[in-house]
Amino acid sequence: MKKKLFYLSLVLFFFLFFYTILLSSNCKSFSTVQKLNFSLLKICFNSVSISENIKNILSTNKVLFDFAKNFKRKNLPDFGKKKDLNQGNLLSNENADQIYFEKNYDIKGIINNPKELERLSIKNTQKIKFKTWFRSHGNNFNNKYIETININKNNLKDLKLISKIDTIENLNLKNKWKSKIGINPIYADGKIFFVTASWELVAVSADNYSILWSRDFKQRISKRGFLFHKNINKNQNFILISAGENLYKINPNNGKLIKNFGNSGFVKVGIVLIPPVIFENQIIVTSLSSRKILILDLINGSKIFSKSIHKKTKFYFMGNPWSGAALDHKNGIYFVVTGNPGGVIGVDRPGENKNSCSIIAFDLVNKKILWTFQDVIHDLWDFDLSAPPIIADLKVKNYIIPVVIVTTKTGNTYVLERKSGKSLFDINYRNAPRSNIQDEYTSPKQPEPVKPKKFSRIEFKKNDLREKFINDKEFMKNFEKNNTYGWFVPPHLGKDIVFYGVKGGNNWVGAAYNPVSQNLYIPANHIPYKIKILANSIEKEGENSNLESYDIYQSKCSSCHGVSRNGKWKIIPKFDITEKFVPSLVGISLLDSLKHKNVNYTKFLELHKKKVKLSKKEYNKIKELFVEWDENLNKDKKIYLKGNFTEYFADDGMLITKPPWGTITSIQLSDGSTNWQVPFGYENEKNIGLFNMGGVSVTSTNLLVATGATDKMLTILDAENGNTLWKYQMSSEGSAAPLIFNHNNKTFIAVIATGGLYPQSTKASSLYIFGISN
């Protein structure tokens, strides 16, 4: 009997382990079997699901979280954190530039070189028609441009809401809403295809706006988009979309999987966030999991070729391909952009960290990387190259130059010839500041294009502060004492750095481009951020109990600053918002850059608002304790650095800087001049410029359709001057660039609105469809 109970308990344990840890939380329902069938249930347990489940379980269960945290601290204290912080010459290696960085020379643009323009120009160019929207961002060029039929400046007064499709009822939003959706919808074959906030792919009839079918993937769908492929035989059309670690091939008529593709309709490719492209009967995707460009057979999904976008070196840190890619079909060149190589501390990844924060041009015919260009060298600021690249044939001084356009978080616009990577305009390499962190060898130079002029900047200036702060002498004194700022000022030990760029200038929403006028339209953000670098201890709890005055610290200070003096730093990662911060006290008696934190007793009482009952004698005892404590930690190599970035809010809950926080800029690419820049986002009927993360699309009739600001507006601007012509307030923020499509000889606008920009944002899962009423 005892044996049977033992085996029964063992079976029950494994069942609970499988159900709790291995099985995706999105698959824990009987309807899953009905919707996915048994052959597809394997998508419900994979490395992504297991990782997410463990994080969710730990984050929602304080007992388990504390157990895991204490286990790591006591048994794995050195894991990933062992770093000696002995002081001395923090840049002791005088030859660091020669060892870790190549010489970066200024680049002369080809615009003033007639011979080079002629050599690189296209002799015969065919005008491309842009009348369809078959891929997120419009097409393989990512220009978000369409030739419209019946919407123009003269009839905007007749533009009305035709239909609003809610895929989640208000009562179910709390349980079914999973994330905001930044996936630009597509239109093809008389249907609108879009992704809901509950991670379903939905097809809607463009005739009567009824939902034709929906498919629940039970996993997060590719964040940046998907593709509709039109075959000669209409019955062989299909959709390619990624979810979890799989690429799915779907029948657009009914939402069912096409069984002869891979494993009954899907192929495991790792996490792919970028929408696929199709080139010569091959599917091209870039996997974030493997950092490889994958080439698959169009029919059966078998893998033909794979190539890493990074060269393996001694310091193997890589920027992830997560945001966008474009296809030059004529030349067989695939362009993909990459993110940052990781973290605000880069001592373990010295050098340029090549191909991170970069655009990579890949030759699909010869299967090799043609060229790369890096926007930020040895990134420490989260300056991913995240906007999808845009392909254009640009008329420059009577020559047609094939270019790829890249807009960046740093406010730069690069115009590069597609085959060679040569810049159209001059690019200077400007001297950049050095770090005060030991072994942090920042790049001595960073690129700065001469043209086009920056549409946003990264460097904070004192005059950016709101007037109430500028006029407050005490505030400004403390601000200067505790912060540093400037062009590419690196994260700083002892002071926070204040800067822009993490959620701006131009992020993953990208830009729109009119190939006729050659004007580029760039939505951007100018949100203040700060980076804190803290010294922390990896000592085991209680190991310093023999130190004199240790008990005083534990009884009077540890409830806030922690038993190991590491402080507390609680961040909402999704929104980069600090909920609670208590500074670390590690290293303040040891490190020169932290010694200003060693305040006198009077200042201590002032900082703690006299709420801490600590006598002056006890305070001095603790200061003596810190000296011995820090020396022991440093001797045992148990001090490490940690850092993070958060949005910079003032005590009143508002951003510390004055608006505009969001803008739209128009640039004429043939000569790099700025046409106009306007604030984007209304408050109290005034266009002051708000945080926005939706995007813009442009029509052949010079209408710029924009969404994504926290004012919840769909706005139409005059693309020639930036004036607002029309606006409509939705129930939540638009979360992806507007889809503009032609159907039955009419033009329509469709916007996905899911909200979720901030914790207080209204959540929704709605598709708005607008058209001319008569």
PDB file of C-alpha atoms in Angstrom, residues 7 46 52 85 98 102 122 131 149 188 202 237 241 290 314 374 450 477 530 550 561 584 598 645 665 669 691 720:
ATOM      1  CA  TYR A   7       4.153   6.055  -6.934  1.00  0.00           C
ATOM      2  CA  ASN A  46       9.094  25.208 -24.894  1.00  0.00           C
ATOM      3  CA  GLU A  52       8.031  33.079 -18.800  1.00  0.00           C
ATOM      4  CA  LEU A  85      36.879  47.542  -7.896  1.00  0.00           C
ATOM      5  CA  GLN A  98      44.359  50.853 -30.097  1.00  0.00           C
ATOM      6  CA  GLU A 102      39.461  50.972 -34.785  1.00  0.00           C
ATOM      7  CA  ILE A 122      20.606  53.387 -61.836  1.00  0.00           C
ATOM      8  CA  LYS A 131      -1.423  50.321 -54.329  1.00  0.00           C
ATOM      9  CA  ILE A 149      -8.310  56.712 -54.676  1.00  0.00           C
ATOM     10  CA  ALA A 188      -5.276  41.644 -48.941  1.00  0.00           C
ATOM     11  CA  VAL A 202      -8.255  38.009 -36.875  1.00  0.00           C
ATOM     12  CA  ASN A 237      -2.385  32.429 -51.037  1.00  0.00           C
ATOM     13  CA  ILE A 241       3.313  34.891 -39.029  1.00  0.00           C
ATOM     14  CA  SER A 290      20.084  32.460 -32.728  1.00  0.00           C
ATOM     15  CA  LYS A 314      36.763  36.802 -27.895  1.00  0.00           C
ATOM     16  CA  GLN A 374      27.080  51.131 -36.815  1.00  0.00           C
ATOM     17  CA  VAL A 450      26.233  66.574 -41.058  1.00  0.00           C
ATOM     18  CA  LYS A 477      21.800  73.091  -6.679  1.00  0.00           C
ATOM     19  CA  LYS A 530      18.310  58.751 -16.113  1.00  0.00           C
ATOM     20  CA  TYR A 550      27.151  45.795  12.832  1.00  0.00           C
ATOM     21  CA  HIS A 561      18.930  49.857   2.928  1.00  0.00           C
ATOM     22  CA  SER A 584      22.957  51.510  -1.924  1.00  0.00           C
ATOM     23  CA  ASN A 598      29.269  60.260   3.106  1.00  0.00           C
ATOM     24  CA  PHE A 645      17.608  53.303 -16.717  1.00  0.00           C
ATOM     25  CA  THR A 665       9.545  65.942 -38.621  1.00  0.00           C
ATOM     26  CA  LEU A 669      16.032  63.462 -48.682  1.00  0.00           C
ATOM     27  CA  PHE A 691       4.674  60.725 -25.766  1.00  0.00           C
ATOM     28  CA  GLU A 720       3.370  69.597 -47.025  1.00  0.00           C
TER      29      GLU A 720
END
